[in-house]
PDB file of C-alpha atoms in Angstrom:
ATOM      1  CA  MET O  23      45.184  -5.654  38.540  1.00 46.00           C
ATOM      2  CA  THR O  24      42.752  -2.803  37.870  1.00 50.00           C
ATOM      3  CA  GLN O  25      39.276  -2.690  39.349  1.00 48.00           C
ATOM      4  CA  ALA O  26      37.704  -3.383  35.965  1.00 47.00           C
ATOM      5  CA  ALA O  27      39.968  -6.372  35.337  1.00 51.00           C
ATOM      6  CA  THR O  28      39.188  -7.720  38.803  1.00 53.00           C
ATOM      7  CA  LEU O  29      35.446  -7.513  38.165  1.00 46.00           C
ATOM      8  CA  ILE O  30      35.809  -9.237  34.793  1.00 47.00           C
ATOM      9  CA  ALA O  31      37.990 -11.995  36.265  1.00 50.00           C
ATOM     10  CA  THR O  32      35.516 -12.555  39.078  1.00 50.00           C
ATOM     11  CA  ALA O  33      32.639 -12.750  36.608  1.00 46.00           C
ATOM     12  CA  THR O  34      34.373 -15.309  34.414  1.00 47.00           C
ATOM     13  CA  GLU O  35      34.998 -17.555  37.436  1.00 50.00           C
ATOM     14  CA  ASP O  36      31.279 -17.567  38.207  1.00 50.00           C
ATOM     15  CA  PRO O  37      29.793 -20.882  36.913  1.00 54.00           C
ATOM     16  CA  THR O  38      26.616 -19.023  35.873  1.00 53.00           C
ATOM     17  CA  PHE O  39      28.576 -16.574  33.731  1.00 47.00           C
ATOM     18  CA  HIS O  40      28.051 -16.739  29.979  1.00 49.00           C
ATOM     19  CA  PRO O  41      29.042 -14.446  27.113  1.00 50.00           C
ATOM     20  CA  PRO O  42      26.240 -12.102  26.012  1.00 48.00           C
ATOM     21  CA  SER O  43      24.000 -13.378  23.235  1.00 49.00           C
ATOM     22  CA  ILE O  44      22.645 -11.243  20.410  1.00 49.00           C
ATOM     23  CA  TRP O  45      19.129 -12.164  21.569  1.00 50.00           C
ATOM     24  CA  GLU O  46      19.721 -10.385  24.882  1.00 52.00           C
ATOM     25  CA  PHE O  47      19.592  -7.090  23.016  1.00 52.00           C
ATOM     26  CA  PHE O  48      15.948  -7.758  22.140  1.00 58.00           C
ATOM     27  CA  PRO O  49      13.031  -7.735  24.561  1.00 64.00           C
ATOM     28  CA  PRO O  50      11.763 -10.976  26.118  1.00 70.00           C
ATOM     29  CA  VAL O  51       8.220 -12.273  25.763  1.00 74.00           C
ATOM     30  CA  ILE O  52       5.879 -10.436  28.146  1.00 74.00           C
ATOM     31  CA  ALA O  53       2.693 -12.407  27.493  1.00 74.00           C
ATOM     32  CA  PHE O  54       1.540 -15.716  25.965  1.00 70.00           C
ATOM     33  CA  GLU O  55       5.043 -17.195  26.059  1.00 71.00           C
ATOM     34  CA  GLY O  56       5.373 -20.552  24.335  1.00 70.00           C
ATOM     35  CA  THR O  57       2.369 -19.978  22.074  1.00 74.00           C
ATOM     36  CA  PRO O  58       2.051 -18.720  18.487  1.00 72.00           C
ATOM     37  CA  PHE O  59       0.668 -15.497  20.029  1.00 72.00           C
ATOM     38  CA  ALA O  60       3.805 -14.636  22.038  1.00 75.00           C
ATOM     39  CA  PHE O  61       3.699 -10.899  22.798  1.00 81.00           C
ATOM     40  CA  THR O  62       6.893  -8.847  23.176  1.00 81.00           C
ATOM     41  CA  ARG O  63       7.714  -5.186  23.694  1.00 83.00           C
ATOM     42  CA  ILE O  64       8.138  -4.892  19.920  1.00 86.00           C
ATOM     43  CA  ASN O  65       4.502  -5.916  19.462  1.00 87.00           C
ATOM     44  CA  LEU O  66       3.537  -3.350  22.092  1.00 88.00           C
ATOM     45  CA  ALA O  67       5.473  -0.719  20.147  1.00 89.00           C
ATOM     46  CA  GLN O  68       3.677  -1.674  16.930  1.00 91.00           C
ATOM     47  CA  ILE O  69       0.245  -1.470  18.550  1.00 92.00           C
ATOM     48  CA  LEU O  70       1.058   1.821  20.274  1.00 93.00           C
ATOM     49  CA  ALA O  71       2.351   3.384  17.051  1.00 93.00           C
ATOM     50  CA  THR O  72      -0.765   2.276  15.146  1.00 93.00           C
ATOM     51  CA  VAL O  73      -3.147   3.600  17.797  1.00 94.00           C
ATOM     52  CA  VAL O  74      -1.329   6.941  18.067  1.00 94.00           C
ATOM     53  CA  LEU O  75      -1.234   7.302  14.280  1.00 93.00           C
ATOM     54  CA  LEU O  76      -4.965   6.682  13.981  1.00 93.00           C
ATOM     55  CA  LEU O  77      -5.710   9.121  16.807  1.00 93.00           C
ATOM     56  CA  VAL O  78      -3.525  11.828  15.263  1.00 91.00           C
ATOM     57  CA  PHE O  79      -5.223  11.484  11.874  1.00 88.00           C
ATOM     58  CA  LEU O  80      -8.684  11.285  13.429  1.00 89.00           C
ATOM     59  CA  ILE O  81      -8.239  14.338  15.644  1.00 87.00           C
ATOM     60  CA  ALA O  82      -6.551  16.388  12.923  1.00 83.00           C
ATOM     61  CA  THR O  83      -9.179  15.681  10.256  1.00 82.00           C
ATOM     62  CA  ARG O  84     -12.329  15.459  12.354  1.00 82.00           C
ATOM     63  CA  LYS O  85     -13.055  19.196  12.388  1.00 78.00           C
ATOM     64  CA  LEU O  86     -11.054  20.824   9.635  1.00 73.00           C
ATOM     65  CA  ARG O  87     -10.907  24.616   9.816  1.00 77.00           C
ATOM     66  CA  LEU O  88     -10.297  27.178   7.101  1.00 74.00           C
ATOM     67  CA  ILE O  89      -7.831  28.818   9.471  1.00 75.00           C
ATOM     68  CA  PRO O  90      -6.111  25.726  10.859  1.00 74.00           C
ATOM     69  CA  THR O  91      -5.012  25.238  14.430  1.00 80.00           C
ATOM     70  CA  ARG O  92      -1.334  24.570  15.141  1.00 84.00           C
ATOM     71  CA  PHE O  93      -1.969  20.841  15.398  1.00 82.00           C
ATOM     72  CA  GLN O  94      -3.913  20.786  12.125  1.00 85.00           C
ATOM     73  CA  SER O  95      -1.159  22.834  10.465  1.00 87.00           C
ATOM     74  CA  VAL O  96       1.544  20.350  11.504  1.00 87.00           C
ATOM     75  CA  VAL O  97      -0.446  17.375  10.214  1.00 87.00           C
ATOM     76  CA  GLU O  98      -1.262  19.193   6.965  1.00 89.00           C
ATOM     77  CA  MET O  99       2.444  19.945   6.496  1.00 92.00           C
ATOM     78  CA  GLY O 100       3.105  16.208   6.734  1.00 90.00           C
ATOM     79  CA  PHE O 101       0.339  15.489   4.231  1.00 91.00           C
ATOM     80  CA  ASP O 102       1.634  18.124   1.822  1.00 93.00           C
ATOM     81  CA  PHE O 103       5.187  16.813   2.104  1.00 94.00           C
ATOM     82  CA  VAL O 104       4.139  13.349   0.924  1.00 94.00           C
ATOM     83  CA  ARG O 105       1.628  14.601  -1.638  1.00 94.00           C
ATOM     84  CA  VAL O 106       3.751  17.323  -3.240  1.00 93.00           C
ATOM     85  CA  ASN O 107       7.382  16.345  -2.653  1.00 94.00           C
ATOM     86  CA  ILE O 108       6.956  12.625  -3.283  1.00 94.00           C
ATOM     87  CA  ALA O 109       3.726  11.762  -5.110  1.00 94.00           C
ATOM     88  CA  HIS O 110       3.297  14.761  -7.426  1.00 94.00           C
ATOM     89  CA  ASP O 111       6.999  15.360  -8.054  1.00 93.00           C
ATOM     90  CA  LEU O 112       7.633  11.772  -9.164  1.00 92.00           C
ATOM     91  CA  LEU O 113       4.300  10.611 -10.567  1.00 91.00           C
ATOM     92  CA  GLY O 114       2.601  13.792 -11.667  1.00 90.00           C
ATOM     93  CA  ARG O 115      -0.681  15.067 -10.319  1.00 91.00           C
ATOM     94  CA  LYS O 116      -2.941  12.377 -11.853  1.00 91.00           C
ATOM     95  CA  ASP O 117      -0.939   9.273 -10.956  1.00 91.00           C
ATOM     96  CA  GLY O 118       0.294  10.919  -7.769  1.00 91.00           C
ATOM     97  CA  ASP O 119      -3.240  11.357  -6.450  1.00 93.00           C
ATOM     98  CA  ARG O 120      -4.111   7.817  -7.556  1.00 93.00           C
ATOM     99  CA  PHE O 121      -1.333   6.225  -5.515  1.00 95.00           C
ATOM    100  CA  LEU O 122      -1.298   8.811  -2.732  1.00 94.00           C
ATOM    101  CA  PRO O 123      -3.151   6.619  -0.163  1.00 93.00           C
ATOM    102  CA  ILE O 124      -0.479   3.899  -0.448  1.00 95.00           C
ATOM    103  CA  LEU O 125       2.418   6.354  -0.265  1.00 95.00           C
ATOM    104  CA  MET O 126       0.851   8.248   2.641  1.00 94.00           C
ATOM    105  CA  THR O 127       0.255   5.019   4.570  1.00 94.00           C
ATOM    106  CA  LEU O 128       3.808   3.767   4.013  1.00 95.00           C
ATOM    107  CA  PHE O 129       5.416   7.029   5.075  1.00 96.00           C
ATOM    108  CA  PHE O 130       3.467   7.632   8.269  1.00 95.00           C
ATOM    109  CA  MET O 131       3.343   3.991   9.328  1.00 94.00           C
ATOM    110  CA  ILE O 132       7.128   3.675   9.072  1.00 95.00           C
ATOM    111  CA  LEU O 133       7.665   7.063  10.716  1.00 95.00           C
ATOM    112  CA  PHE O 134       5.469   6.369  13.745  1.00 95.00           C
ATOM    113  CA  MET O 135       6.788   2.835  14.237  1.00 94.00           C
ATOM    114  CA  ASN O 136      10.361   4.078  14.019  1.00 94.00           C
ATOM    115  CA  PHE O 137       9.791   6.692  16.715  1.00 93.00           C
ATOM    116  CA  THR O 138       8.854   4.113  19.330  1.00 91.00           C
ATOM    117  CA  GLY O 139      12.604   3.487  19.556  1.00 87.00           C
ATOM    118  CA  ILE O 140      13.081   6.591  21.699  1.00 87.00           C
ATOM    119  CA  ILE O 141       9.941   6.335  23.842  1.00 86.00           C
ATOM    120  CA  PRO O 142      10.935   5.625  27.471  1.00 82.00           C
ATOM    121  CA  GLY O 143       9.767   2.217  28.643  1.00 80.00           C
ATOM    122  CA  ILE O 144       9.529   0.838  25.101  1.00 82.00           C
ATOM    123  CA  ASN O 145      12.862   1.858  23.564  1.00 82.00           C
ATOM    124  CA  ILE O 146      12.574  -0.319  20.492  1.00 86.00           C
ATOM    125  CA  GLN O 147      11.273   0.348  17.007  1.00 89.00           C
ATOM    126  CA  GLY O 148       8.189  -1.404  15.715  1.00 90.00           C
ATOM    127  CA  THR O 149      10.099  -1.885  12.448  1.00 91.00           C
ATOM    128  CA  SER O 150      13.062  -3.666  14.096  1.00 88.00           C
ATOM    129  CA  VAL O 151      11.759  -7.164  13.295  1.00 87.00           C
ATOM    130  CA  ILE O 152      11.643  -8.388   9.720  1.00 90.00           C
ATOM    131  CA  ALA O 153       7.867  -8.945   9.626  1.00 90.00           C
ATOM    132  CA  VAL O 154       6.965  -5.242   9.333  1.00 93.00           C
ATOM    133  CA  PRO O 155       9.593  -4.193   6.731  1.00 94.00           C
ATOM    134  CA  LEU O 156       8.823  -7.340   4.741  1.00 94.00           C
ATOM    135  CA  LEU O 157       5.074  -6.658   4.820  1.00 94.00           C
ATOM    136  CA  LEU O 158       5.597  -3.063   3.682  1.00 95.00           C
ATOM    137  CA  ALA O 159       8.004  -4.201   0.946  1.00 95.00           C
ATOM    138  CA  ILE O 160       5.374  -6.680  -0.284  1.00 95.00           C
ATOM    139  CA  VAL O 161       2.789  -3.868  -0.376  1.00 95.00           C
ATOM    140  CA  SER O 162       5.236  -1.730  -2.350  1.00 95.00           C
ATOM    141  CA  TYR O 163       6.047  -4.634  -4.691  1.00 94.00           C
ATOM    142  CA  VAL O 164       2.401  -5.528  -5.349  1.00 94.00           C
ATOM    143  CA  THR O 165       1.587  -1.862  -5.996  1.00 94.00           C
ATOM    144  CA  PHE O 166       4.464  -1.650  -8.484  1.00 93.00           C
ATOM    145  CA  ILE O 167       3.291  -4.792 -10.334  1.00 93.00           C
ATOM    146  CA  TYR O 168      -0.334  -3.603 -10.301  1.00 93.00           C
ATOM    147  CA  ALA O 169       0.625  -0.178 -11.673  1.00 91.00           C
ATOM    148  CA  GLY O 170       2.631  -1.717 -14.509  1.00 90.00           C
ATOM    149  CA  ILE O 171      -0.011  -4.261 -15.533  1.00 90.00           C
ATOM    150  CA  LYS O 172      -2.780  -1.660 -15.239  1.00 89.00           C
ATOM    151  CA  LYS O 173      -0.838   0.694 -17.513  1.00 87.00           C
ATOM    152  CA  SER O 174       0.189  -1.942 -20.059  1.00 84.00           C
ATOM    153  CA  PRO O 175      -1.422  -5.370 -19.526  1.00 83.00           C
ATOM    154  CA  LYS O 176       0.416  -6.984 -22.422  1.00 81.00           C
ATOM    155  CA  GLY O 177       3.690  -5.097 -22.494  1.00 80.00           C
ATOM    156  CA  PHE O 178       4.711  -4.579 -18.852  1.00 83.00           C
ATOM    157  CA  ILE O 179       6.420  -7.922 -18.233  1.00 84.00           C
ATOM    158  CA  LYS O 180       7.892  -8.017 -21.733  1.00 82.00           C
ATOM    159  CA  ASN O 181       9.321  -4.494 -21.549  1.00 80.00           C
ATOM    160  CA  SER O 182      10.674  -5.150 -18.058  1.00 82.00           C
ATOM    161  CA  LEU O 183      12.543  -8.290 -19.085  1.00 83.00           C
ATOM    162  CA  PHE O 184      13.376  -7.350 -22.670  1.00 83.00           C
ATOM    163  CA  PRO O 185      14.281  -3.633 -22.680  1.00 79.00           C
ATOM    164  CA  SER O 186      14.303  -1.974 -26.076  1.00 77.00           C
ATOM    165  CA  GLY O 187      17.532  -1.075 -27.821  1.00 77.00           C
ATOM    166  CA  VAL O 188      19.450  -4.148 -26.643  1.00 77.00           C
ATOM    167  CA  PRO O 189      20.923  -6.460 -29.315  1.00 82.00           C
ATOM    168  CA  LYS O 190      19.010  -9.741 -29.394  1.00 79.00           C
ATOM    169  CA  GLY O 191      22.080 -11.811 -28.594  1.00 79.00           C
ATOM    170  CA  LEU O 192      22.562  -9.960 -25.300  1.00 82.00           C
ATOM    171  CA  TYR O 193      19.096 -10.841 -24.012  1.00 80.00           C
ATOM    172  CA  LEU O 194      20.551 -14.121 -22.711  1.00 84.00           C
ATOM    173  CA  ILE O 195      22.508 -11.999 -20.229  1.00 87.00           C
ATOM    174  CA  VAL O 196      20.279  -8.942 -19.834  1.00 84.00           C
ATOM    175  CA  THR O 197      16.949 -10.730 -19.238  1.00 87.00           C
ATOM    176  CA  PRO O 198      18.047 -12.777 -16.170  1.00 88.00           C
ATOM    177  CA  LEU O 199      19.700  -9.674 -14.730  1.00 88.00           C
ATOM    178  CA  GLU O 200      16.579  -7.597 -15.328  1.00 85.00           C
ATOM    179  CA  PHE O 201      14.437 -10.296 -13.707  1.00 88.00           C
ATOM    180  CA  LEU O 202      16.659 -10.382 -10.615  1.00 90.00           C
ATOM    181  CA  SER O 203      16.929  -6.593 -10.417  1.00 86.00           C
ATOM    182  CA  THR O 204      13.251  -5.807 -11.013  1.00 84.00           C
ATOM    183  CA  PHE O 205      11.361  -8.649  -9.385  1.00 87.00           C
ATOM    184  CA  ILE O 206      13.705 -10.046  -6.722  1.00 89.00           C
ATOM    185  CA  ILE O 207      16.252  -7.494  -5.555  1.00 91.00           C
ATOM    186  CA  ARG O 208      13.859  -4.557  -5.198  1.00 90.00           C
ATOM    187  CA  PRO O 209      11.625  -6.018  -2.451  1.00 91.00           C
ATOM    188  CA  VAL O 210      14.646  -7.593  -0.741  1.00 93.00           C
ATOM    189  CA  THR O 211      16.587  -4.329  -0.609  1.00 93.00           C
ATOM    190  CA  LEU O 212      13.527  -2.409   0.590  1.00 93.00           C
ATOM    191  CA  THR O 213      13.135  -4.894   3.439  1.00 94.00           C
ATOM    192  CA  LEU O 214      16.775  -5.101   4.461  1.00 93.00           C
ATOM    193  CA  ARG O 215      17.498  -1.367   4.217  1.00 93.00           C
ATOM    194  CA  LEU O 216      14.773  -0.473   6.702  1.00 93.00           C
ATOM    195  CA  LEU O 217      15.351  -3.470   8.971  1.00 92.00           C
ATOM    196  CA  MET O 218      19.136  -3.116   9.231  1.00 92.00           C
ATOM    197  CA  ASN O 219      18.999   0.608   9.941  1.00 91.00           C
ATOM    198  CA  MET O 220      16.550   0.044  12.775  1.00 90.00           C
ATOM    199  CA  VAL O 221      18.407  -2.944  14.263  1.00 87.00           C
ATOM    200  CA  VAL O 222      21.799  -1.223  14.131  1.00 87.00           C
ATOM    201  CA  GLY O 223      20.385   1.947  15.660  1.00 87.00           C
ATOM    202  CA  HIS O 224      18.773  -0.022  18.480  1.00 83.00           C
ATOM    203  CA  LEU O 225      21.965  -1.961  19.194  1.00 83.00           C
ATOM    204  CA  MET O 226      24.040   1.217  19.271  1.00 86.00           C
ATOM    205  CA  LEU O 227      21.708   2.874  21.773  1.00 85.00           C
ATOM    206  CA  VAL O 228      21.702  -0.275  23.921  1.00 81.00           C
ATOM    207  CA  LEU O 229      25.496  -0.394  23.913  1.00 84.00           C
ATOM    208  CA  PHE O 230      25.915   3.290  24.770  1.00 84.00           C
ATOM    209  CA  PHE O 231      23.460   3.327  27.657  1.00 82.00           C
ATOM    210  CA  SER O 232      24.458  -0.123  28.935  1.00 82.00           C
ATOM    211  CA  ALA O 233      28.052   1.080  29.057  1.00 83.00           C
ATOM    212  CA  THR O 234      26.932   4.209  30.898  1.00 84.00           C
ATOM    213  CA  GLN O 235      25.117   2.149  33.521  1.00 82.00           C
ATOM    214  CA  PHE O 236      28.077  -0.217  33.910  1.00 80.00           C
ATOM    215  CA  PHE O 237      30.710   2.497  34.290  1.00 81.00           C
ATOM    216  CA  ILE O 238      28.702   4.701  36.671  1.00 81.00           C
ATOM    217  CA  PHE O 239      26.826   2.186  38.810  1.00 78.00           C
ATOM    218  CA  GLY O 240      28.990  -0.906  38.343  1.00 75.00           C
ATOM    219  CA  LEU O 241      32.510   0.481  38.608  1.00 75.00           C
ATOM    220  CA  GLY O 242      32.142   4.015  39.945  1.00 72.00           C
ATOM    221  CA  GLY O 243      35.124   6.131  40.913  1.00 74.00           C
ATOM    222  CA  PHE O 244      37.310   7.168  38.001  1.00 76.00           C
ATOM    223  CA  TRP O 245      35.113   5.216  35.591  1.00 78.00           C
ATOM    224  CA  THR O 246      32.181   7.566  36.253  1.00 82.00           C
ATOM    225  CA  ALA O 247      33.745  10.138  33.917  1.00 82.00           C
ATOM    226  CA  LEU O 248      33.865   7.549  31.149  1.00 81.00           C
ATOM    227  CA  GLY O 249      30.236   6.687  31.890  1.00 83.00           C
ATOM    228  CA  VAL O 250      29.290  10.338  31.498  1.00 84.00           C
ATOM    229  CA  GLY O 251      31.052  10.303  28.136  1.00 85.00           C
ATOM    230  CA  THR O 252      29.209   7.229  26.873  1.00 85.00           C
ATOM    231  CA  GLY O 253      25.953   8.744  28.134  1.00 85.00           C
ATOM    232  CA  ALA O 254      26.649  11.920  26.170  1.00 87.00           C
ATOM    233  CA  PHE O 255      27.391   9.864  23.064  1.00 85.00           C
ATOM    234  CA  GLY O 256      24.133   7.992  23.659  1.00 85.00           C
ATOM    235  CA  LEU O 257      22.135  11.229  23.805  1.00 89.00           C
ATOM    236  CA  ALA O 258      23.865  12.551  20.679  1.00 89.00           C
ATOM    237  CA  PHE O 259      23.188   9.282  18.861  1.00 87.00           C
ATOM    238  CA  THR O 260      19.531   9.498  19.945  1.00 88.00           C
ATOM    239  CA  LEU O 261      19.244  12.829  18.118  1.00 91.00           C
ATOM    240  CA  PHE O 262      20.931  11.252  15.107  1.00 91.00           C
ATOM    241  CA  GLU O 263      18.471   8.357  15.269  1.00 91.00           C
ATOM    242  CA  ILE O 264      15.555  10.800  15.040  1.00 92.00           C
ATOM    243  CA  LEU O 265      16.996  12.002  11.727  1.00 93.00           C
ATOM    244  CA  VAL O 266      17.428   8.378  10.603  1.00 93.00           C
ATOM    245  CA  TYR O 267      13.803   7.583  11.514  1.00 94.00           C
ATOM    246  CA  VAL O 268      12.502  10.364   9.265  1.00 95.00           C
ATOM    247  CA  LEU O 269      15.028   9.629   6.525  1.00 95.00           C
ATOM    248  CA  GLN O 270      14.180   5.917   6.374  1.00 95.00           C
ATOM    249  CA  ALA O 271      10.456   6.647   6.109  1.00 96.00           C
ATOM    250  CA  TYR O 272      11.222   9.096   3.296  1.00 96.00           C
ATOM    251  CA  VAL O 273      13.609   6.737   1.461  1.00 95.00           C
ATOM    252  CA  PHE O 274      11.206   3.774   1.600  1.00 96.00           C
ATOM    253  CA  THR O 275       8.305   5.898   0.338  1.00 96.00           C
ATOM    254  CA  ILE O 276      10.231   7.663  -2.397  1.00 96.00           C
ATOM    255  CA  LEU O 277      11.695   4.381  -3.685  1.00 95.00           C
ATOM    256  CA  THR O 278       8.167   2.982  -3.853  1.00 95.00           C
ATOM    257  CA  ALA O 279       7.118   6.060  -5.836  1.00 95.00           C
ATOM    258  CA  VAL O 280      10.134   5.632  -8.149  1.00 94.00           C
ATOM    259  CA  TYR O 281       9.216   2.001  -8.827  1.00 93.00           C
ATOM    260  CA  ILE O 282       5.612   2.999  -9.577  1.00 94.00           C
ATOM    261  CA  GLN O 283       6.876   5.757 -11.871  1.00 93.00           C
ATOM    262  CA  LEU O 284       8.991   3.228 -13.784  1.00 89.00           C
ATOM    263  CA  ALA O 285       5.974   0.936 -14.059  1.00 88.00           C
ATOM    264  CA  VAL O 286       3.681   3.602 -15.511  1.00 85.00           C
ATOM    265  CA  ALA O 287       6.301   5.127 -17.828  1.00 76.00           C
ATOM    266  CA  GLU O 288       5.102   5.594 -21.381  1.00 56.00           C
ATOM    267  CA  GLU O 289       7.390   2.879 -22.771  1.00 53.00           C
ATOM    268  CA  HIS O 290       5.341   0.307 -20.846  1.00 46.00           C
TER     269      HIS O 290
END
């Protein structure tokens, strides 16, 4: 019997042994356990991301210079990316500037909360519980509804459920589908897309680095080489996760802008 098999057999004979639970991949309560105000490492990540975001914006905009510093230039590049490449490109200058505060908030809030997943000591994204993606999806959804009703108070709902050019007999099929697609599926997909990407990324990093610790410190010997391999995969996946963090912030924000653009289209 190999060393690994021996260790596994010994573990299974231990009366305290139990198969790993999915909840073990998530951080335990660190304060106020057993109360409605239970505080976990995810909450710490959310607070840290919010504080850092506010400090970055405050410091960058407190003393704006005609010839910007490097820090001001980086922040302005982020602002311009959201304003030009998302807001203005999809909504035009007028509507883009009108909805820019919402789009800017969504992008940077998601981005900063995602990046807590690679901060040592925290190692979990602030967006990896459903509350944050759901809240942001609700903000996006309400903004979409507001934009449509503001543009066409009487025609927005009608045009959304009864699109023009469809034979009247087909409305029995088209209208329920349009209702589900426009008013139900959109916020659900926004929530689940962000949440699942963050949860899967977190679980993958946990598995890679847990395997590295097990092979190197638990088994040792020949298994150390395999531990080095899983550690290398973990580092490579961390770099990939950084790309995913930025991409998910961009996708969520641009989809919100697309929904707003559909709401303020001339046909409404």
